[in-house]
PDB file of C-alpha atoms and ligand atoms in Angstrom:
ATOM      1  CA  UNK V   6     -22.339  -2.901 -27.436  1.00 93.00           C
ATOM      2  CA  UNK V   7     -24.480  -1.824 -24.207  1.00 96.00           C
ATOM      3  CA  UNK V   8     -24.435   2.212 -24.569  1.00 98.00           C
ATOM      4  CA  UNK V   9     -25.980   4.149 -21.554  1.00 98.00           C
ATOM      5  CA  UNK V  10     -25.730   7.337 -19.448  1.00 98.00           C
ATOM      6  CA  UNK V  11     -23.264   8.067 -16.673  1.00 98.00           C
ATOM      7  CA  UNK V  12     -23.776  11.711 -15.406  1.00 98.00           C
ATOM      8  CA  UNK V  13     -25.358  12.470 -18.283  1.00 97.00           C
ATOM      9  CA  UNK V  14     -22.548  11.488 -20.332  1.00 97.00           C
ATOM     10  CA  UNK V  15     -23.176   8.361 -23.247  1.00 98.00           C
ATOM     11  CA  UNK V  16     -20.772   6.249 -23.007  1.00 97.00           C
ATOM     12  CA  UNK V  17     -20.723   2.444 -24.338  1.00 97.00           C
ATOM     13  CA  UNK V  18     -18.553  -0.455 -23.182  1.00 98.00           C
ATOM     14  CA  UNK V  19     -18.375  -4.455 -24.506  1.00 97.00           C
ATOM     15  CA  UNK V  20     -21.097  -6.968 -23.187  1.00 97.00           C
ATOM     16  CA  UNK V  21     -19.621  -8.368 -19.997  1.00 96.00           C
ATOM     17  CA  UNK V  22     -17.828  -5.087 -18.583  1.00 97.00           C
ATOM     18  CA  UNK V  23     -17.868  -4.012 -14.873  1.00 97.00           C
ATOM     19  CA  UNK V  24     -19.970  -0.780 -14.576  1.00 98.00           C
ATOM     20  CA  UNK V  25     -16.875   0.585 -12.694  1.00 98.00           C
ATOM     21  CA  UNK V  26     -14.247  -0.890 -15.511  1.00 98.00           C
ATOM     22  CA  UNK V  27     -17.014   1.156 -18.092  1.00 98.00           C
ATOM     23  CA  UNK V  28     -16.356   4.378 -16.061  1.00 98.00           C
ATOM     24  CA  UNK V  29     -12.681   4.147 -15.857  1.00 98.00           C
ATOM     25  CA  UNK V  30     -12.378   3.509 -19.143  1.00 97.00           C
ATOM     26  CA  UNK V  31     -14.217   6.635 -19.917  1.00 98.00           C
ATOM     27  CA  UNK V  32     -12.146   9.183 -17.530  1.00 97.00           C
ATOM     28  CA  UNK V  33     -15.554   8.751 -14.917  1.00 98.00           C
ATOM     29  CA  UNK V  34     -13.251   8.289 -11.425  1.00 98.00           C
ATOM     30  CA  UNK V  35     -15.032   6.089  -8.950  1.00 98.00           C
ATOM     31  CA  UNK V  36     -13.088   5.435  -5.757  1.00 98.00           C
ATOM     32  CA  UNK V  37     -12.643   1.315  -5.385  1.00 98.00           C
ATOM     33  CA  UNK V  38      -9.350  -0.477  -3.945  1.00 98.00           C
ATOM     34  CA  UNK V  39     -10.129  -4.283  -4.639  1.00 98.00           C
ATOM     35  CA  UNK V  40     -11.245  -3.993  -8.163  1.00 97.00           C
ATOM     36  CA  UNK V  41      -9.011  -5.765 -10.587  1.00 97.00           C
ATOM     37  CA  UNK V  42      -9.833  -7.250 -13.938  1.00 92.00           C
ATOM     38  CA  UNK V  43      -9.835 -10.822 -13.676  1.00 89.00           C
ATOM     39  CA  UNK V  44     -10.469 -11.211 -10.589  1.00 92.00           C
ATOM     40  CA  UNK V  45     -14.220 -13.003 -11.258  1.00 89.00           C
ATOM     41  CA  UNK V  46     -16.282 -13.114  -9.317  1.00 91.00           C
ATOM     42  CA  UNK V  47     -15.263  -9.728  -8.307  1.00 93.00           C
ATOM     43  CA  UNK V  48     -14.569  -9.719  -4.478  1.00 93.00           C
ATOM     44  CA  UNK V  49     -16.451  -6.633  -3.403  1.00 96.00           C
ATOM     45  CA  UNK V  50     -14.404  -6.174  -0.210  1.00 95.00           C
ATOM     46  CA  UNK V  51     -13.707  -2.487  -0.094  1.00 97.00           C
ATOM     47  CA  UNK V  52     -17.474  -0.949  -0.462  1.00 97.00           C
ATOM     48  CA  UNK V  53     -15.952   2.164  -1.847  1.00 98.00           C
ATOM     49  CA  UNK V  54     -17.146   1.816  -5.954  1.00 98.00           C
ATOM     50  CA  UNK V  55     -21.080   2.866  -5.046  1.00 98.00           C
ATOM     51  CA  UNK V  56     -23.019   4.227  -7.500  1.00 98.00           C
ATOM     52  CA  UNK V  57     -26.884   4.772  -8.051  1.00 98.00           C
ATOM     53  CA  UNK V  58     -28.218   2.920 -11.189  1.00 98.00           C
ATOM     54  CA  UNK V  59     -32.108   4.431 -11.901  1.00 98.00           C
ATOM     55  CA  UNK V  60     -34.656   2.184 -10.520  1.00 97.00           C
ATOM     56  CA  UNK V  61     -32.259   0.544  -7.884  1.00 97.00           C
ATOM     57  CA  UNK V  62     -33.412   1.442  -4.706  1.00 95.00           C
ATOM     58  CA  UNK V  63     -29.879   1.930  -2.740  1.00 97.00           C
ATOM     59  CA  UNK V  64     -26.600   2.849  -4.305  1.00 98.00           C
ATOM     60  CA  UNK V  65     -24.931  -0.466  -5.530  1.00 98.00           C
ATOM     61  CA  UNK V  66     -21.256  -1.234  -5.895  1.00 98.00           C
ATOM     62  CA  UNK V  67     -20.388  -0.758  -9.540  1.00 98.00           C
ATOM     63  CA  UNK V  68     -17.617  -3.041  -9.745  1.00 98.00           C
ATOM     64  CA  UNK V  69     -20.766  -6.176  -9.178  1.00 97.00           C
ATOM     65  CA  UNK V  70     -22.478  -4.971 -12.165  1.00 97.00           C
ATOM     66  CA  UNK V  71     -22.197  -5.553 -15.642  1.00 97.00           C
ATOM     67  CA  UNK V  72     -23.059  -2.437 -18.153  1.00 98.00           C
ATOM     68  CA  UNK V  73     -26.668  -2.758 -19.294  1.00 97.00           C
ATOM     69  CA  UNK V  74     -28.276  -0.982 -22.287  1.00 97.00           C
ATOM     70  CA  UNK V  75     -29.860   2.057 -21.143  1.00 97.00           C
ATOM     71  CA  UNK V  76     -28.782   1.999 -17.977  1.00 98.00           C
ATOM     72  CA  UNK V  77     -28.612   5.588 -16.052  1.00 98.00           C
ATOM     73  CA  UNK V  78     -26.049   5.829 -13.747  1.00 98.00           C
ATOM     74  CA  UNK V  79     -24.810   8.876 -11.161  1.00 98.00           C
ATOM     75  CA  UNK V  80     -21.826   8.863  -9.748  1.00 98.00           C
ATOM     76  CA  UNK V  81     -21.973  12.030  -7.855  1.00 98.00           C
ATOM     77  CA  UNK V  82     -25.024  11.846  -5.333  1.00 98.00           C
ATOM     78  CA  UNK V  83     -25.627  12.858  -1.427  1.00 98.00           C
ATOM     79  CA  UNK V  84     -25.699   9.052  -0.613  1.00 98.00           C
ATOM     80  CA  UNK V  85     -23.456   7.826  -2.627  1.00 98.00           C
ATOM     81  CA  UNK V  86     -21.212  10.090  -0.926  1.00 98.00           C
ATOM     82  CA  UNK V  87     -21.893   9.666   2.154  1.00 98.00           C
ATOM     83  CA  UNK V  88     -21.165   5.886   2.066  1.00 98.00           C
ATOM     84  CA  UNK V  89     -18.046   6.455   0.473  1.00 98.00           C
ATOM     85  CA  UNK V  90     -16.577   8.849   3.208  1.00 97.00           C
ATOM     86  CA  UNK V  91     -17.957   6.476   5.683  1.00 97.00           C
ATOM     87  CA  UNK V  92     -15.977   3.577   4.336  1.00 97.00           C
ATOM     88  CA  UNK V  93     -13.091   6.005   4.021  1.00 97.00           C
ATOM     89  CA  UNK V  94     -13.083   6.616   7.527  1.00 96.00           C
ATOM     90  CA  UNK V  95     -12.853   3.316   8.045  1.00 95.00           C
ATOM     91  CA  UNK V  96     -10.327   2.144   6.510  1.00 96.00           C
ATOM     92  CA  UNK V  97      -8.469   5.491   8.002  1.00 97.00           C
ATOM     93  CA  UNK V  98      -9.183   4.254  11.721  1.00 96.00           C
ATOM     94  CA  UNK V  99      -7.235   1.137  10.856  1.00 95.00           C
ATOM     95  CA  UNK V 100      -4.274   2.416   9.097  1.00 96.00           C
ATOM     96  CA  UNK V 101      -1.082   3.932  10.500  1.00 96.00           C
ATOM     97  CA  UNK V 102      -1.280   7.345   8.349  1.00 96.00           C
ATOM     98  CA  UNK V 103       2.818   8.069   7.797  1.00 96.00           C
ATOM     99  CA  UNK V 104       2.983   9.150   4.096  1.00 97.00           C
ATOM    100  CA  UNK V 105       6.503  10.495   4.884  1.00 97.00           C
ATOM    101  CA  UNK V 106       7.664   7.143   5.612  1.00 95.00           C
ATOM    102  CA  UNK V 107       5.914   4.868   2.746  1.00 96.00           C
ATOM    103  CA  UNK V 108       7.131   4.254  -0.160  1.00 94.00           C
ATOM    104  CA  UNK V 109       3.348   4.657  -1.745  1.00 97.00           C
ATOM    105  CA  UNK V 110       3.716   7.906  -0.854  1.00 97.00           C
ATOM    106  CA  UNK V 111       2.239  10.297  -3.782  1.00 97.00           C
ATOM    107  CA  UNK V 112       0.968   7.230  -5.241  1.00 96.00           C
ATOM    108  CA  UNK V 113      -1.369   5.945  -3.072  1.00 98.00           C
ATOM    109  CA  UNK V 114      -4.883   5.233  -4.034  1.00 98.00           C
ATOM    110  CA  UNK V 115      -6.130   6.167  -0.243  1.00 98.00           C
ATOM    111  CA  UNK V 116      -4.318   9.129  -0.346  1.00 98.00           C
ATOM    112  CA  UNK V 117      -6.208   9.392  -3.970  1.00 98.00           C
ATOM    113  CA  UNK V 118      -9.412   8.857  -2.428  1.00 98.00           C
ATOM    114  CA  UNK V 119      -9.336  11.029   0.493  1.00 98.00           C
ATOM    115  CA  UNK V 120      -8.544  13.971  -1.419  1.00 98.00           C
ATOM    116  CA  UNK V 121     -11.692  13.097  -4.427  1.00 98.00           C
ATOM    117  CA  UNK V 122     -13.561  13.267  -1.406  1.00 98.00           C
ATOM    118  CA  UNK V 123     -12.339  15.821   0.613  1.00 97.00           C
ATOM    119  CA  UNK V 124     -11.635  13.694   3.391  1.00 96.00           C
ATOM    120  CA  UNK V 125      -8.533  14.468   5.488  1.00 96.00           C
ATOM    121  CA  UNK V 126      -5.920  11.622   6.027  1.00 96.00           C
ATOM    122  CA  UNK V 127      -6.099  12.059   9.693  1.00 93.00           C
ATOM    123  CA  UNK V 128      -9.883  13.001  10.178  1.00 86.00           C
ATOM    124  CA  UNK V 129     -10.547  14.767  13.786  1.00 86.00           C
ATOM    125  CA  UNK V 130     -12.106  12.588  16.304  1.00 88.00           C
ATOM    126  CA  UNK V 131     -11.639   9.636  14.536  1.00 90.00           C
ATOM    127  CA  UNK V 132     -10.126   6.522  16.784  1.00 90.00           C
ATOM    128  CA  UNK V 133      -7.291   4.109  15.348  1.00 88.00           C
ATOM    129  CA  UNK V 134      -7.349   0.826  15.961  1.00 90.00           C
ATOM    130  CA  UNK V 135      -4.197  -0.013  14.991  1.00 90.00           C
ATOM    131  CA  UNK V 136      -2.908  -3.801  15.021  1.00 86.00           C
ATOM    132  CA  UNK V 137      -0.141  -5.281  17.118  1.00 82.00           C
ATOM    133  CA  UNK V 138       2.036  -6.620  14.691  1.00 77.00           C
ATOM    134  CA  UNK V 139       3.756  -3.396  13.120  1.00 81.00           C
ATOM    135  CA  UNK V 140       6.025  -4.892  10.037  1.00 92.00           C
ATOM    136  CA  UNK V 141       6.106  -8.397   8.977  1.00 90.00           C
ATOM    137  CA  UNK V 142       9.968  -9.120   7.649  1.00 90.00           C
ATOM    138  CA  UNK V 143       9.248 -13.188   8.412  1.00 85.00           C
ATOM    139  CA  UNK V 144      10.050 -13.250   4.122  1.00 87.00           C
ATOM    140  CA  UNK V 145      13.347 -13.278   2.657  1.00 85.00           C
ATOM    141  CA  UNK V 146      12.427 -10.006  -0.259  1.00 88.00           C
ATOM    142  CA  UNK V 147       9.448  -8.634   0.909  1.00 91.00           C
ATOM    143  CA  UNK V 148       8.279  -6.679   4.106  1.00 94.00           C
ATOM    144  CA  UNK V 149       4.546  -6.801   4.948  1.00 95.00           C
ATOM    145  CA  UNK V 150       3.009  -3.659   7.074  1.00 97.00           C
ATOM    146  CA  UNK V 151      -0.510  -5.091   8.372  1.00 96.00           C
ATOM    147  CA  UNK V 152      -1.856  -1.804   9.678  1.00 96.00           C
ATOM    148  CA  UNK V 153      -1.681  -0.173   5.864  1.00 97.00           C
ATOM    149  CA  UNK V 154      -2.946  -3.183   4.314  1.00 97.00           C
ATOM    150  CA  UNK V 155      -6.651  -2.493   3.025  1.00 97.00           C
ATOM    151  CA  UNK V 156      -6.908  -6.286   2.568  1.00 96.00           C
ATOM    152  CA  UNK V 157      -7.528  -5.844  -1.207  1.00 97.00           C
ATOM    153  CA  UNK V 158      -6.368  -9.342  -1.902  1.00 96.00           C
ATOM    154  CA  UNK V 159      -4.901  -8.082  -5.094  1.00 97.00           C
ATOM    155  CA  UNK V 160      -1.579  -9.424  -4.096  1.00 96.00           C
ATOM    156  CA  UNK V 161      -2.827 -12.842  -3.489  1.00 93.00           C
ATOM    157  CA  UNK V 162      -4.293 -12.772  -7.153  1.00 94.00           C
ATOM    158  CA  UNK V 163      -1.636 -11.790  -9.621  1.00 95.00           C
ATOM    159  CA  UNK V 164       1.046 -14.141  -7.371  1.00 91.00           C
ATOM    160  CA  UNK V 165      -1.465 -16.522  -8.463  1.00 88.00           C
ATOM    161  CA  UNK V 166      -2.341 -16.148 -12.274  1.00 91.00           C
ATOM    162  CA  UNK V 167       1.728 -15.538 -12.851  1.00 88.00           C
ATOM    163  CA  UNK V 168       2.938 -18.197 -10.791  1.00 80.00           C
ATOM    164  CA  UNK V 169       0.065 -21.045 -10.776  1.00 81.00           C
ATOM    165  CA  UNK V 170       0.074 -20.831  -7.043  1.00 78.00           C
ATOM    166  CA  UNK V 171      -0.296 -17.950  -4.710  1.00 83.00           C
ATOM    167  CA  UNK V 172       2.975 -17.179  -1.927  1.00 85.00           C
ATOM    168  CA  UNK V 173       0.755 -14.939  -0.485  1.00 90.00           C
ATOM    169  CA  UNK V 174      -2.662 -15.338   1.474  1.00 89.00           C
ATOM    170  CA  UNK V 175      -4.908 -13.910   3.671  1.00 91.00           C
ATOM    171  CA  UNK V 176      -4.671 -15.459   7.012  1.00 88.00           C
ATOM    172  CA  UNK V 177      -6.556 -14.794  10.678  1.00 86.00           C
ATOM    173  CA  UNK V 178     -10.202 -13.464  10.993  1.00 87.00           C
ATOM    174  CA  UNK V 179     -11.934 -10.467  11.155  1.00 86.00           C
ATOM    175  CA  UNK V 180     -10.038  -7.282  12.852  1.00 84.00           C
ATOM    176  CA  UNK V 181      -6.975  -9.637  13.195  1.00 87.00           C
ATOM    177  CA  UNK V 182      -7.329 -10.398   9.397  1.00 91.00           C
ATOM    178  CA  UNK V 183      -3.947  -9.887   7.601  1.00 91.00           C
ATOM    179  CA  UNK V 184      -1.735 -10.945   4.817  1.00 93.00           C
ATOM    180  CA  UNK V 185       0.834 -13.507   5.447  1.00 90.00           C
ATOM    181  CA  UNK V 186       3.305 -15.609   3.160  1.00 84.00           C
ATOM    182  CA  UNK V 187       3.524 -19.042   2.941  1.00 67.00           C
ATOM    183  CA  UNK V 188       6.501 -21.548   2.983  1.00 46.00           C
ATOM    184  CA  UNK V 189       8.427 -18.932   4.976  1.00 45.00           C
ATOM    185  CA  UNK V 190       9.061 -21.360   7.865  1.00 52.00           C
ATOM    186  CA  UNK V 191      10.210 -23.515   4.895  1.00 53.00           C
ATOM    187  CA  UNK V 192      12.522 -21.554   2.421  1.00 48.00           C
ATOM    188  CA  UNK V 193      12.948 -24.934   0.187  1.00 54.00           C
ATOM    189  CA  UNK V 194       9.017 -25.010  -0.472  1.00 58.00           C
ATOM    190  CA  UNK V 195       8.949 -20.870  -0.922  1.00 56.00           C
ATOM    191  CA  UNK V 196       7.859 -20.359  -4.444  1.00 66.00           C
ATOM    192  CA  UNK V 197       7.920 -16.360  -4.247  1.00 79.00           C
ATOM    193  CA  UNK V 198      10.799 -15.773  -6.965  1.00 79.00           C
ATOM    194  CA  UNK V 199      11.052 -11.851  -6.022  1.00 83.00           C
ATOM    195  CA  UNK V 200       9.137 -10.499  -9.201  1.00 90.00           C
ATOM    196  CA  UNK V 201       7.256  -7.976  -7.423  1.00 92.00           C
ATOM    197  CA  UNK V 202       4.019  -8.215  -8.939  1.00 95.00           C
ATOM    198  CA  UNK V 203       2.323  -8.128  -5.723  1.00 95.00           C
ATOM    199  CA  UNK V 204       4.300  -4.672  -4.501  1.00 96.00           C
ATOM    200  CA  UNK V 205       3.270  -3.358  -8.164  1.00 97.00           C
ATOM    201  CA  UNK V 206      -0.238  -3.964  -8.073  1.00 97.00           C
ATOM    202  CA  UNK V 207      -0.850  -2.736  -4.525  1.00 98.00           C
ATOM    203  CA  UNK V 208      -2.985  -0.132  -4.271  1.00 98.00           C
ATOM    204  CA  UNK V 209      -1.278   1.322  -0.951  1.00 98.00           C
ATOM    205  CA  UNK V 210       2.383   0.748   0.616  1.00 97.00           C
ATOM    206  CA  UNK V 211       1.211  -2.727   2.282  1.00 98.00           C
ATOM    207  CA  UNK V 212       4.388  -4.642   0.914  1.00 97.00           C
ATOM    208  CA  UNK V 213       7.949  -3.463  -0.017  1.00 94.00           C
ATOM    209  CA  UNK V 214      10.897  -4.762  -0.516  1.00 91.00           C
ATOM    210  CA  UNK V 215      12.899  -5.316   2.032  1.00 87.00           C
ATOM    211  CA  UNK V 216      15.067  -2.847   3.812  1.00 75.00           C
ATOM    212  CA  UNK V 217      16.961  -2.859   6.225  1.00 68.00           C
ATOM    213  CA  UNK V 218      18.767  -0.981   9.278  1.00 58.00           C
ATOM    214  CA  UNK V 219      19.579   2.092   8.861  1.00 46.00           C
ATOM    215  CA  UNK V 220      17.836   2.132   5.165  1.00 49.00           C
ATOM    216  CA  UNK V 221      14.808   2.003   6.828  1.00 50.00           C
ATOM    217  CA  UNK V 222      12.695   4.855   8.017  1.00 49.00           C
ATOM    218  CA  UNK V 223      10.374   2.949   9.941  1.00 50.00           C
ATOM    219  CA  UNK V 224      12.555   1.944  12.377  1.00 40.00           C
ATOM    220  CA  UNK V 225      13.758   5.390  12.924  1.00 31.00           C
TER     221      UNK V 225
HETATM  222  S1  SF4 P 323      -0.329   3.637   2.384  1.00 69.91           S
HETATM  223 FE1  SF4 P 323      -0.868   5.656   1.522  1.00 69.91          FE
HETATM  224  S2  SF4 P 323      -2.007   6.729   3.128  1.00 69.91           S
HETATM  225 FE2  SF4 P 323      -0.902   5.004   4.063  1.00 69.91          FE
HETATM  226  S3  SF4 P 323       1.012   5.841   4.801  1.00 69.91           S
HETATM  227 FE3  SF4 P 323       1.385   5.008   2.756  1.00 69.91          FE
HETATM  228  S4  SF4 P 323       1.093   6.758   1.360  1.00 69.91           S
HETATM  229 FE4  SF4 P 323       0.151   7.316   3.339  1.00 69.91          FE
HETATM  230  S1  SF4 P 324      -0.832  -6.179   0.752  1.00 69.91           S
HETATM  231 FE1  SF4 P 324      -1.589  -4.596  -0.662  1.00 69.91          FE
HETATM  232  S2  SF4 P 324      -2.398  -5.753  -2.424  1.00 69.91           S
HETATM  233 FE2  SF4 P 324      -2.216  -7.192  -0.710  1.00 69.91          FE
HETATM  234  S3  SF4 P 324      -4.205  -7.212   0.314  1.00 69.91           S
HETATM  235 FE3  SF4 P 324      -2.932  -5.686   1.385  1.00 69.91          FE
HETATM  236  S4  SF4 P 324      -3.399  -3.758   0.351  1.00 69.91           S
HETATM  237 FE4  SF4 P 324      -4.112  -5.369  -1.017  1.00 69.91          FE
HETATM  238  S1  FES P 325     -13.908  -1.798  -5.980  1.00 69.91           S
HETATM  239 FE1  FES P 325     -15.979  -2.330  -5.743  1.00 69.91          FE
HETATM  240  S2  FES P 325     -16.131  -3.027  -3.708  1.00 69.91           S
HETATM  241 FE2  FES P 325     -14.004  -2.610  -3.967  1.00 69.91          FE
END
């Protein structure tokens, strides 16, 4: 088993582990938001899981690197920080901050994030860029809200390994990138059987059950 130093703490971890998995494990908190075991190769979206590994010349996202023998890590430097508050603020001037109304509220792993890092939810002089499409109710269980979606692809994944094929997937491009559910136009070819794997494992309070009318306290 590879043993090495994070913050000058030994720790060891099976042949094959994510650096960040290693550091989890271990009570070491690293930000990340796409990170999930299995999903191989890792996808690396959210930039948040930086570390710097001696002898690597820039910080490198520890969830893309497998534990080495020897290795020294930090978790806690200047740049390493820096990029993560950066990528924090990004993902803030996309999302519609309204913890009151989200049912992630108080477990949240932005909300976790921004307070590790001392970053405020609703940073001053930041600008939102919010997208059009507010909720997405186009399924018959679940309710999609694009503009707190961190576009994980978590969801996508476990509807996948439990049900052989995915009901969910990411659809448009760039900004207008978003989640979106398939065979809803067709209800006899949905295969979504309303287990709510994909509301578990996301890391925010992108999808919900559905609610409606007056249950709701986003259309209030
Ligand atoms: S997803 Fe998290 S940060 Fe966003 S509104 Fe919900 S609880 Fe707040
Ligand atoms: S809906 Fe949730 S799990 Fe799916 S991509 Fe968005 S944030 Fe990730
Ligand atoms: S957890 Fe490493 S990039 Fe998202």
């Amino acid at each position: 088993m590879p043993k090495f130093l994070v913050d000058n703490k030994e720790i060891e971890a099976k042949q094959g582990t994510t650096l960040l998995k290693a550091c989890l494990d271990n009570e070491i908190y690293i930000p990340n938001l796409c990170y999930l075991e299995g999903i191989d190769p890792p996808s690396v979206s959210c930039r948040m899981c930086f570390v710097e590994i001696e002898g690597e010349r820039q910080p490198v996202t520890s969830c893309s690197v497998l534990v080495k023998d020897d290795m020294v890590v930090k978790t806690d430097t200047p740049a390493v920080r820096q990029l993560q508050r950066t990528g924090l603020r990004l993902l803030l001037s996309v999302h519609h901050v309204d913890c009151k109304n989200c049912q992630a509220n108080k477990k949240c792993e932005l909300q976790r994030m921004a307070k590790f890092l001392k970053v405020g939810l609703k940073p001053k002089g930041l600008e939102r860029h919010l997208r059009e499409i507010e909720i997405d109710r186009s399924h018959p269980f679940l309710d999609y809200y694009p503009n707190r979606c961190v576009l994980c692809g978590k969801c996508v994944h476990v509807c996948r390994e439990k049900n052989g094929q995915s009901a969910l997937t990411f659809s448009k491009r760039g900004f207008d990138t978003v989640i979106s559910f398939y065979g809803v136009r067709d209800l006899s070819t949905l295969e979504c059987e309303n287990c709510s794997a994909c509301i578990d494992i996301c890391p925010v309070g992108a999808l919900a059950l559905k609610v409606t009318g007056a249950e709701d306290p986003t259309t209030a």
